[in-house]
PDB file of C-alpha atoms and ligand atoms in Angstrom:
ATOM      1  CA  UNK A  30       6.184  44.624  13.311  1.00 45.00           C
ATOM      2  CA  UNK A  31       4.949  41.556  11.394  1.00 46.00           C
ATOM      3  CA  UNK A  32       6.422  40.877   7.668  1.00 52.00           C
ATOM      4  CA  UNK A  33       4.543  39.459   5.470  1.00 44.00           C
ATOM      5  CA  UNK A  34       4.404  35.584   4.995  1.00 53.00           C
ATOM      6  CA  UNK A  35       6.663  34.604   2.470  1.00 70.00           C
ATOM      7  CA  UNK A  36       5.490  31.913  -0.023  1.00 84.00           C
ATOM      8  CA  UNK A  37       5.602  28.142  -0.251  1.00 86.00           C
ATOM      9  CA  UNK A  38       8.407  27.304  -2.861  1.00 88.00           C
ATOM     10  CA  UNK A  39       8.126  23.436  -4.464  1.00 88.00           C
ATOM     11  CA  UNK A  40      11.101  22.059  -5.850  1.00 89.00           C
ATOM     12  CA  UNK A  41      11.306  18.777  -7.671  1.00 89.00           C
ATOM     13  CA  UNK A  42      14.595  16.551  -6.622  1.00 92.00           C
ATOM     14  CA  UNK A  43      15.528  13.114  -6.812  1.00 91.00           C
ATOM     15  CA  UNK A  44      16.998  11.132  -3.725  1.00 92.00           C
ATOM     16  CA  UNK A  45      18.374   7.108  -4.055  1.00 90.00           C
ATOM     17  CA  UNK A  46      16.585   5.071  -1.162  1.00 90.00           C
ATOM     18  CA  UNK A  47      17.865   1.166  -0.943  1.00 86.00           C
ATOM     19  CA  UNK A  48      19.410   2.320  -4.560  1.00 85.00           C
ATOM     20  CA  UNK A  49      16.233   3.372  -6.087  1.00 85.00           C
ATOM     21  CA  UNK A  50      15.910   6.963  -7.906  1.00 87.00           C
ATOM     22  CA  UNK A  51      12.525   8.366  -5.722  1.00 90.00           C
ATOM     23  CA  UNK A  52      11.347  11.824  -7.320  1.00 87.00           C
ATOM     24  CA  UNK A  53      10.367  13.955  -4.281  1.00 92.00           C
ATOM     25  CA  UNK A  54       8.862  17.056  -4.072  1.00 91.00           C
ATOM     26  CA  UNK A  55      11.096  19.846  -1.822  1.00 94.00           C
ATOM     27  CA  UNK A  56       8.503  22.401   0.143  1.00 94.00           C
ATOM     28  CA  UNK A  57      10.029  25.338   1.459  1.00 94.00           C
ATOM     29  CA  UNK A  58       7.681  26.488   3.859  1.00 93.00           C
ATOM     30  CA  UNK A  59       7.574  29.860   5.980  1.00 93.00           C
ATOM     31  CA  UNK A  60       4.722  28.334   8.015  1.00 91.00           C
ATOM     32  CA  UNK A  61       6.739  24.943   9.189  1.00 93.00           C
ATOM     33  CA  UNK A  62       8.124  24.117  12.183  1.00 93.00           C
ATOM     34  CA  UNK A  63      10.479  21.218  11.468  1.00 94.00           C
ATOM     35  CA  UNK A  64      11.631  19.231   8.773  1.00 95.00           C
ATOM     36  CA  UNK A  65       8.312  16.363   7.699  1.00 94.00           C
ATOM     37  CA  UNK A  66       8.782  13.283   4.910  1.00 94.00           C
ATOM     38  CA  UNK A  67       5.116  12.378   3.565  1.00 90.00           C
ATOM     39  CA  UNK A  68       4.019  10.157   0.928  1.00 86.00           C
ATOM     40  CA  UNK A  69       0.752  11.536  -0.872  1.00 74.00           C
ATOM     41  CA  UNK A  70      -1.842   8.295  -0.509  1.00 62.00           C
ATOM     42  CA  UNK A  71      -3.513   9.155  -3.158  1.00 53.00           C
ATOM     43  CA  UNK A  72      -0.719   9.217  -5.881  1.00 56.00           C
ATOM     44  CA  UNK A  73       2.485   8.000  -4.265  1.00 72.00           C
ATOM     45  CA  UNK A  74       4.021  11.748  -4.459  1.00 79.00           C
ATOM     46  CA  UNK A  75       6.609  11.987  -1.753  1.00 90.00           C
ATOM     47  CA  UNK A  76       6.805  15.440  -0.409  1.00 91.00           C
ATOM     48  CA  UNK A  77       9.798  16.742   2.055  1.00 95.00           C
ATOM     49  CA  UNK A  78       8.544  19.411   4.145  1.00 94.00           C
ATOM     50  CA  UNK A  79      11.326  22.082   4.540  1.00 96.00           C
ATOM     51  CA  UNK A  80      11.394  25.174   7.391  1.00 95.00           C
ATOM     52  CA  UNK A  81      12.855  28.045   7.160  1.00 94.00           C
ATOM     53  CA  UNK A  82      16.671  28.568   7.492  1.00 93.00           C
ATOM     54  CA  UNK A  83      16.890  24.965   7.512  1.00 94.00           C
ATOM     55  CA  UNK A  84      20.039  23.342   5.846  1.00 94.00           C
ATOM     56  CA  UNK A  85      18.841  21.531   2.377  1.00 94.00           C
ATOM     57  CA  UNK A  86      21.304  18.820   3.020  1.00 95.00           C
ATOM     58  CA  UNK A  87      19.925  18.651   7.038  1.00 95.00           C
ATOM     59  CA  UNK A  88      16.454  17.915   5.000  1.00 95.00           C
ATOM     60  CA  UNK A  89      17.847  15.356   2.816  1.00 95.00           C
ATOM     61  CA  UNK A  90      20.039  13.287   5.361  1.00 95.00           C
ATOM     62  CA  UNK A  91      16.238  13.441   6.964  1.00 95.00           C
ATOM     63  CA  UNK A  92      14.358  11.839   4.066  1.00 95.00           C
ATOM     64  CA  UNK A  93      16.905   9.425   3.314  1.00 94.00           C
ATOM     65  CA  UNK A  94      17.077   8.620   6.838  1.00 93.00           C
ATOM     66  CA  UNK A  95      13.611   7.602   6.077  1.00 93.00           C
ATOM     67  CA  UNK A  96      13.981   6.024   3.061  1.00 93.00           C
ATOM     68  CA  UNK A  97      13.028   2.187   4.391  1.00 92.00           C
ATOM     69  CA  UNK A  98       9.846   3.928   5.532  1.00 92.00           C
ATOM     70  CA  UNK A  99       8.945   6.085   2.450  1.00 93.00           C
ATOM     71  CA  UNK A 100       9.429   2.734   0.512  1.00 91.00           C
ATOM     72  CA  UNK A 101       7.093   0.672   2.088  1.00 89.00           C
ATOM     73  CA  UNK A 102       4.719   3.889   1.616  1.00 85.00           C
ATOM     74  CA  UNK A 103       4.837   4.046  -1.486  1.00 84.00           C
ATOM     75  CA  UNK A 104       4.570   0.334  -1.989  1.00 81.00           C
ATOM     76  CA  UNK A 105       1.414   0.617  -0.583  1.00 76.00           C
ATOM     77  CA  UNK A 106       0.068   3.075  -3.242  1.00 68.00           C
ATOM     78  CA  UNK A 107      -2.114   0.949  -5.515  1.00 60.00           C
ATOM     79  CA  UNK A 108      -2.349   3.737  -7.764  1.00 66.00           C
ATOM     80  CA  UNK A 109      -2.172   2.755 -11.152  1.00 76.00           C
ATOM     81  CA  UNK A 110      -0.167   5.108 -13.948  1.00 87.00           C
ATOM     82  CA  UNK A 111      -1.480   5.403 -17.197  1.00 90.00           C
ATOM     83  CA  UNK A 112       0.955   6.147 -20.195  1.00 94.00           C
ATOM     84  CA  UNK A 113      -0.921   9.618 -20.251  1.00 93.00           C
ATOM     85  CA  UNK A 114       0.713  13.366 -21.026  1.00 95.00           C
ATOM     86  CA  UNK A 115       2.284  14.256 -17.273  1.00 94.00           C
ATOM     87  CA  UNK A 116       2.892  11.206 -16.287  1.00 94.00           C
ATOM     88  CA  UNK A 117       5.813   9.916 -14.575  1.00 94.00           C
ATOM     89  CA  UNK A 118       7.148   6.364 -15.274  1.00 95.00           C
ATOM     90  CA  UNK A 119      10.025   4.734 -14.745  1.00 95.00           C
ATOM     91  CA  UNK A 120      12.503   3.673 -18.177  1.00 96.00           C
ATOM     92  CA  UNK A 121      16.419   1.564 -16.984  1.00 96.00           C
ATOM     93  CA  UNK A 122      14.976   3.245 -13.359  1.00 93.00           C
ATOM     94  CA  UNK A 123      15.132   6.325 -14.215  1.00 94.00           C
ATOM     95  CA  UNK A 124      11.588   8.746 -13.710  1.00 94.00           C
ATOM     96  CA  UNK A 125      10.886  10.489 -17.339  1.00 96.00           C
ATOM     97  CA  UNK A 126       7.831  12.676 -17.934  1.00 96.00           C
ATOM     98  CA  UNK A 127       5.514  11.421 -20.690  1.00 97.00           C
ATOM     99  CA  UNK A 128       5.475  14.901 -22.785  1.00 97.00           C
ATOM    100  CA  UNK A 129       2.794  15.359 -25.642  1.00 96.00           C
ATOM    101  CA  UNK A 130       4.160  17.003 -28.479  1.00 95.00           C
ATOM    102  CA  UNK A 131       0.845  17.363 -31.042  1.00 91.00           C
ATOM    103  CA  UNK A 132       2.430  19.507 -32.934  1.00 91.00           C
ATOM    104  CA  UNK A 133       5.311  17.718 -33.666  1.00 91.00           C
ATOM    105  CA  UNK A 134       6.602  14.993 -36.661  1.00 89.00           C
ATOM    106  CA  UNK A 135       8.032  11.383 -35.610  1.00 90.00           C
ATOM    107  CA  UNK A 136       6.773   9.409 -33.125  1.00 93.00           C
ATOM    108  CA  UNK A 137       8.356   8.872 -29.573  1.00 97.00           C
ATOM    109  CA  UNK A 138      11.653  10.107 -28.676  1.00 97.00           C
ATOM    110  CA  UNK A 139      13.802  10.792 -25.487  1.00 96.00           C
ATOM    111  CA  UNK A 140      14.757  14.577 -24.206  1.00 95.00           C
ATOM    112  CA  UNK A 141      16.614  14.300 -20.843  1.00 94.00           C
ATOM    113  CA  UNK A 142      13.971  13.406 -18.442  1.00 95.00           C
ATOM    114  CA  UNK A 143      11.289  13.831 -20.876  1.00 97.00           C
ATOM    115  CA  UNK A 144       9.540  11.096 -22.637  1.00 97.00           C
ATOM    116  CA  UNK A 145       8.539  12.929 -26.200  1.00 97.00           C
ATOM    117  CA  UNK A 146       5.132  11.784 -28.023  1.00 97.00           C
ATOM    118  CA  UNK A 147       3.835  13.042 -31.311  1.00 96.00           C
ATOM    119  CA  UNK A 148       0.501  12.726 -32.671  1.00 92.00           C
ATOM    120  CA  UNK A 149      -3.222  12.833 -31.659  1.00 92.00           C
ATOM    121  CA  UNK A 150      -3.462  12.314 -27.770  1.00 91.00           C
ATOM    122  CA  UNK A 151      -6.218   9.134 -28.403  1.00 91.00           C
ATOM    123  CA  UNK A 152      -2.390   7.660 -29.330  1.00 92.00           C
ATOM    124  CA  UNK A 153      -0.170   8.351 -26.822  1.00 95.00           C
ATOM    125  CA  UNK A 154      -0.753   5.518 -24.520  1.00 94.00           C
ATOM    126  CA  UNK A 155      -0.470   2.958 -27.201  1.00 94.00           C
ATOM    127  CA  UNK A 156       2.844   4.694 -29.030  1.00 96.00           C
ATOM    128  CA  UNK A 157       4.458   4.981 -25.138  1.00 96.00           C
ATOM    129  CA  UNK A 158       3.613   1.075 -24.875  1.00 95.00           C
ATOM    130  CA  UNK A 159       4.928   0.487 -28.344  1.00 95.00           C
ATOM    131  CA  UNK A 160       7.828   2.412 -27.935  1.00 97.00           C
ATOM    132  CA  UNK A 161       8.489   0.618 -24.575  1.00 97.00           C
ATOM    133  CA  UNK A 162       7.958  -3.006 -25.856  1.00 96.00           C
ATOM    134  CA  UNK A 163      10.655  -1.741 -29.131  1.00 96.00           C
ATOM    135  CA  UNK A 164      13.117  -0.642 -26.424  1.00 97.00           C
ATOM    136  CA  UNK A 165      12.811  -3.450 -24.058  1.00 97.00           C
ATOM    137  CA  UNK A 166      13.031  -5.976 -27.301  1.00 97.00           C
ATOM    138  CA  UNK A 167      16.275  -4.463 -28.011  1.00 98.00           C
ATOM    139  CA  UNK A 168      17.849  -4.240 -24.356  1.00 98.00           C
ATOM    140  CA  UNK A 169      16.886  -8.027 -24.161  1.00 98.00           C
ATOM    141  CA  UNK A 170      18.037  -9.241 -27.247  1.00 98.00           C
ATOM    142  CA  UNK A 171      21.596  -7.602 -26.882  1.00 98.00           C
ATOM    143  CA  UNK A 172      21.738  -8.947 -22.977  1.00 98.00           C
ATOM    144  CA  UNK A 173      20.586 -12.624 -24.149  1.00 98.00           C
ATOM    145  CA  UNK A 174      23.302 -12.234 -27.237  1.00 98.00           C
ATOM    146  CA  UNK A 175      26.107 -11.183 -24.866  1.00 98.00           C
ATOM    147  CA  UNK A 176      25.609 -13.785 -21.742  1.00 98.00           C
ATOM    148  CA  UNK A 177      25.028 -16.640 -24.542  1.00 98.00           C
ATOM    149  CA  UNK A 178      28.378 -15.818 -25.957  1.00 97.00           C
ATOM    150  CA  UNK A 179      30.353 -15.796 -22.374  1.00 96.00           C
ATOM    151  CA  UNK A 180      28.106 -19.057 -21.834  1.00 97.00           C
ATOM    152  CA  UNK A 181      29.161 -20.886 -24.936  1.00 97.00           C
ATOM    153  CA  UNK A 182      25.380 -21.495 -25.544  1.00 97.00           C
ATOM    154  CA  UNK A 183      22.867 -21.473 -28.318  1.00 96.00           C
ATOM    155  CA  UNK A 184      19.506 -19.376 -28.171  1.00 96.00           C
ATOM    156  CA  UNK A 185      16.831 -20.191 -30.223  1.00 95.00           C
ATOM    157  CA  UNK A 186      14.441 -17.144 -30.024  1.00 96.00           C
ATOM    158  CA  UNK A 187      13.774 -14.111 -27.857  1.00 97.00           C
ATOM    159  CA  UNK A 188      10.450 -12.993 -27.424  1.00 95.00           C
ATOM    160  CA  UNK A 189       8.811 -10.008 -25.537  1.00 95.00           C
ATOM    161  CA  UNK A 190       5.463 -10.067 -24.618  1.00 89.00           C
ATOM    162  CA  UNK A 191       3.001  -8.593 -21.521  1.00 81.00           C
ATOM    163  CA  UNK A 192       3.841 -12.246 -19.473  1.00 71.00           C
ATOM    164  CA  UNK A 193       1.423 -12.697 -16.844  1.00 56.00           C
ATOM    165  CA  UNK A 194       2.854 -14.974 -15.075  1.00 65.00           C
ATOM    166  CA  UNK A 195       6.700 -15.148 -15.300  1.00 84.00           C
ATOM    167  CA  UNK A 196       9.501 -11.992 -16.015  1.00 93.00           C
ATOM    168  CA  UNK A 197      10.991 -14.733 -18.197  1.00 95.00           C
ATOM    169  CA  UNK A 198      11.484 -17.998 -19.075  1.00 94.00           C
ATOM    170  CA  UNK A 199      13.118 -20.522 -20.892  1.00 93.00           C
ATOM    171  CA  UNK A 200      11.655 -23.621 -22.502  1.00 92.00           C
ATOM    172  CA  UNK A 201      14.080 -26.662 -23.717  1.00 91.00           C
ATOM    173  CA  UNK A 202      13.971 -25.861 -27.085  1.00 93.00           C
ATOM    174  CA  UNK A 203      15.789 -22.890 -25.734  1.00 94.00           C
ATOM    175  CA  UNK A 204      13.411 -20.263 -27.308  1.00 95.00           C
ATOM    176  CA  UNK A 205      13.297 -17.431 -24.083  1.00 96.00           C
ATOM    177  CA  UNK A 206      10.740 -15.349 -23.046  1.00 96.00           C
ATOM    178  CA  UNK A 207      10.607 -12.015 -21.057  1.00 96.00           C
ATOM    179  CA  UNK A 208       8.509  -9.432 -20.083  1.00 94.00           C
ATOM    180  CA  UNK A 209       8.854  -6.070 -21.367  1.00 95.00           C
ATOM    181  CA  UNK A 210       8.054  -4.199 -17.930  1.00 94.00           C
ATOM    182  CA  UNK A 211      11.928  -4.784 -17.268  1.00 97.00           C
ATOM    183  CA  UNK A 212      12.531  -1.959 -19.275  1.00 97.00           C
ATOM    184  CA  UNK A 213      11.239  -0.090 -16.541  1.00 96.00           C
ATOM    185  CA  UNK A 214      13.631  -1.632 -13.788  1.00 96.00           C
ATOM    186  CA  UNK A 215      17.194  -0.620 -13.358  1.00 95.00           C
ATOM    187  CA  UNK A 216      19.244  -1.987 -15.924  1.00 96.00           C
ATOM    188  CA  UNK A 217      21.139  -4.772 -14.130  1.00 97.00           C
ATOM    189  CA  UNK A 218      17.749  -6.324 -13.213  1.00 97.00           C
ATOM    190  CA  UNK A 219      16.869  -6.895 -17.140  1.00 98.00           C
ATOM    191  CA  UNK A 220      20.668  -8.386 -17.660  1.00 98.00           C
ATOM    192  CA  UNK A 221      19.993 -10.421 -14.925  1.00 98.00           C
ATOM    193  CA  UNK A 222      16.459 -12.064 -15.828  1.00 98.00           C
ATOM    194  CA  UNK A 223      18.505 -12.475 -18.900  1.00 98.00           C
ATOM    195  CA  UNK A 224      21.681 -14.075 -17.749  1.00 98.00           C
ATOM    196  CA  UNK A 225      18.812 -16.289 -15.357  1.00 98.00           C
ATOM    197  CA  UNK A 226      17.306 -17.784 -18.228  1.00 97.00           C
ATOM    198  CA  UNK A 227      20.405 -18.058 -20.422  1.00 98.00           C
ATOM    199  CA  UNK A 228      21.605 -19.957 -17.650  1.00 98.00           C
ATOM    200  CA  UNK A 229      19.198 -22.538 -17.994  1.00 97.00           C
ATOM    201  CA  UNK A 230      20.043 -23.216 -21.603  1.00 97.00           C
ATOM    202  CA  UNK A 231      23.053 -25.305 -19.092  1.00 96.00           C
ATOM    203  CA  UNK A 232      21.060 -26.523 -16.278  1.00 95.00           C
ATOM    204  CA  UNK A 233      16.889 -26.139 -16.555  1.00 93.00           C
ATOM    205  CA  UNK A 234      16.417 -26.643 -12.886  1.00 94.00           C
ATOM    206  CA  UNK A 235      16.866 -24.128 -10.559  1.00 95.00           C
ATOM    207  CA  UNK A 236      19.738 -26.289  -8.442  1.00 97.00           C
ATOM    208  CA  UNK A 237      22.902 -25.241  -7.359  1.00 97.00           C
ATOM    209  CA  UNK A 238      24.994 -25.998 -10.039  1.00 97.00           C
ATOM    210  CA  UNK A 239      22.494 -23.808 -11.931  1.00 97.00           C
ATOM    211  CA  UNK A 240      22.879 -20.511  -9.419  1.00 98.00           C
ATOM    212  CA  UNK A 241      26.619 -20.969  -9.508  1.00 98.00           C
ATOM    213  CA  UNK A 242      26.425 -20.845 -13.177  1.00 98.00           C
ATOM    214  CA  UNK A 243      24.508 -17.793 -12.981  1.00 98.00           C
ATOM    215  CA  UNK A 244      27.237 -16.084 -10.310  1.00 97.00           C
ATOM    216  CA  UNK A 245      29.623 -17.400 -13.397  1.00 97.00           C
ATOM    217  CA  UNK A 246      28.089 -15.312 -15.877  1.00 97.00           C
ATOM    218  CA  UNK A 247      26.489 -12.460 -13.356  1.00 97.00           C
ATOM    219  CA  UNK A 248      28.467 -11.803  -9.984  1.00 97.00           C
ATOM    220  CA  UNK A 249      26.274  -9.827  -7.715  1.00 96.00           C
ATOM    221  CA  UNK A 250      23.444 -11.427  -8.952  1.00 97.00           C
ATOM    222  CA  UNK A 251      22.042 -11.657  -5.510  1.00 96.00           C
ATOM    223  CA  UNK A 252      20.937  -7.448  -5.602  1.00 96.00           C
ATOM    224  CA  UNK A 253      18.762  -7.432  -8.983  1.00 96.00           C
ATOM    225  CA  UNK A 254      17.159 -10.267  -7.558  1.00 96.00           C
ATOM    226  CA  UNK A 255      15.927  -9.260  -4.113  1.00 94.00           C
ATOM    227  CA  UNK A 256      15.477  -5.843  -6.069  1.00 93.00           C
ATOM    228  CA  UNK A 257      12.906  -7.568  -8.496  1.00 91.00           C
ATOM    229  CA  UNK A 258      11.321  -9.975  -5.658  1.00 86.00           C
ATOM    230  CA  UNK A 259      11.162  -6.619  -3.508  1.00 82.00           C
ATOM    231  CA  UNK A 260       9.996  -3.816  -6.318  1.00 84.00           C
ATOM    232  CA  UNK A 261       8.729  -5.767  -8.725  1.00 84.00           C
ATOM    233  CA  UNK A 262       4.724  -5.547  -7.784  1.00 75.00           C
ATOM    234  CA  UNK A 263       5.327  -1.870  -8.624  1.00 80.00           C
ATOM    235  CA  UNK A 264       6.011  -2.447 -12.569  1.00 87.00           C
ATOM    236  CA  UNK A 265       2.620  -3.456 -12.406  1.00 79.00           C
ATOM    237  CA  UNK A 266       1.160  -0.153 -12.072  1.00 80.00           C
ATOM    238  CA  UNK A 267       2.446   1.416 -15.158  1.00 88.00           C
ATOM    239  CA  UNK A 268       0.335   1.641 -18.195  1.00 85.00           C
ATOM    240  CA  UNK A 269      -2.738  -0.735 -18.847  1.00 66.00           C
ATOM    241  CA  UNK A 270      -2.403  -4.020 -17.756  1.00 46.00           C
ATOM    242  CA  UNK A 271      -4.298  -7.160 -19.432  1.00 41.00           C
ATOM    243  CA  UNK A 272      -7.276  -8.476 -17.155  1.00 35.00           C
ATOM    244  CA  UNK A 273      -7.083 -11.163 -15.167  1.00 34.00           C
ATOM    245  CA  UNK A 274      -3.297 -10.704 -15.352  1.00 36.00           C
ATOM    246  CA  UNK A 275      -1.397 -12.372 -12.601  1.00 37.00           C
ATOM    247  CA  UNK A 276       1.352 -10.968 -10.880  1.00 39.00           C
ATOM    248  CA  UNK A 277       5.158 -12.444 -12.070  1.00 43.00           C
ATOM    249  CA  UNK A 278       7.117 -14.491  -9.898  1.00 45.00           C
ATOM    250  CA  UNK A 279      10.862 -13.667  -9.776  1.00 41.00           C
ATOM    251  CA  UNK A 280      12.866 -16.015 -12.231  1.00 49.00           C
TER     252      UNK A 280
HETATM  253 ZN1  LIG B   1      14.580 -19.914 -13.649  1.00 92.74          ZN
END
């Protein structure tokens, strides 16, 4: 006697790979044989392939087991993410869903893992980039503020713009630039571009006296920095990006 096939169940999940949040797709399926890790070429969706009366956690030592390999994957997706209703992108590192709300007042607000957006749609991309560039401006500011003060520097100006070329900089009349894709990137990568270029309010080349005054102000500075030389390509791919638009180099 045969029963009948039980269904495919997909559960969303998170897993940290080389201490970065990956959204992956769970699929419990009847049909499967033993436990699979893809990433979707077309849109970067990892999926974990789950058989029956297999242990969840036996599936997720699996993945993670995998994680150098799903990472280089997924680096390899050129896909590009638009600031559109479903979307996924990345705010301090953390996924959130871009969620249309037409109905609703205000403008763009945070639920959980939702990204809220009010309005006409022909908006949302440009109040999501707003809204990003608002957030980022503040998250700078305060970082710049705080390692100036533990620095005994001055700053003349902060400024936020789409950089094409550089995730920030600092020029001798000590006004400091950034880009406002490190809103996207875990938090301690923005405080460290920050501390980087604060840092070179005391020393404008990039010598030693100048790392060990960022170490001063920033120990562990050595992770956000191979994080943002290793991960940064992918800020790229979220939301429009201006043409002819070079990649950064890390600071
Ligand atoms: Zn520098």
């Amino acid at each position: 006697m045969q029963r009948a096939p039980r269904r495919v169940v997909e559960t969303p999940h998170h897993l940290t790979l080389s201490g970065r949040r990956v959204a992956v797709l769970l699929r419990h399926s009847p049909r499967a044989r033993r436990i699979t890790v893809k990433v979707e070429p077309a849109h970067g969706r990892v999926v974990v392939v789950i058989p029956p009366r297999t242990a969840l956690a036996r599936a997720l030592a699996f993945a993670e087991a995998n994680g150098p390999w799903i990472l280089n994957r997924l680096a390899q997706v050129p896909h590009r993410i638009a600031f559109a209703p479903g979307a996924q992108i990345p705010i301090k590192g953390l996924m959130v869903t871009i969620d249309h709300r037409a109905e609703s007042r205000g403008t763009v607000w945070r639920e959980g893992d939702l990204l809220c957006v009010a309005g006409g749609h022909g908006h949302v991309a440009r109040r999501v980039r707003d809204w990003l560039i608002g957030q980022a401006r503040a998250e700078i500011k305060r970082a710049v503020a705080f390692y100036a003060e533990q620095l005994g520097v001055s700053v003349k100006s902060v400024t936020v713009r789409d950089t094409a070329s550089r995730w920030g900089s600092c020029a001798a009349s000590g006004a400091l630039s950034f880009s406002w894709r490190l809103i996207l990137a875990p938090p301690d990568v923005l405080n460290y571009v920050a501390a980087h270029e604060v840092a070179h309010r005391k020393e404008l080349s990039h010598s030693p006296r100048f790392w060990r005054i960022v170490g001063q102000i920033f120990p562990g500075y050595e992770a956000p920095r191979a994080w943002l030389r290793d991960h940064g390509t992918d800020l790229h791919r979220f939301g429009a990006v201006r043409a002819g638009a070079a990649l950064p180099a890390e600071p």
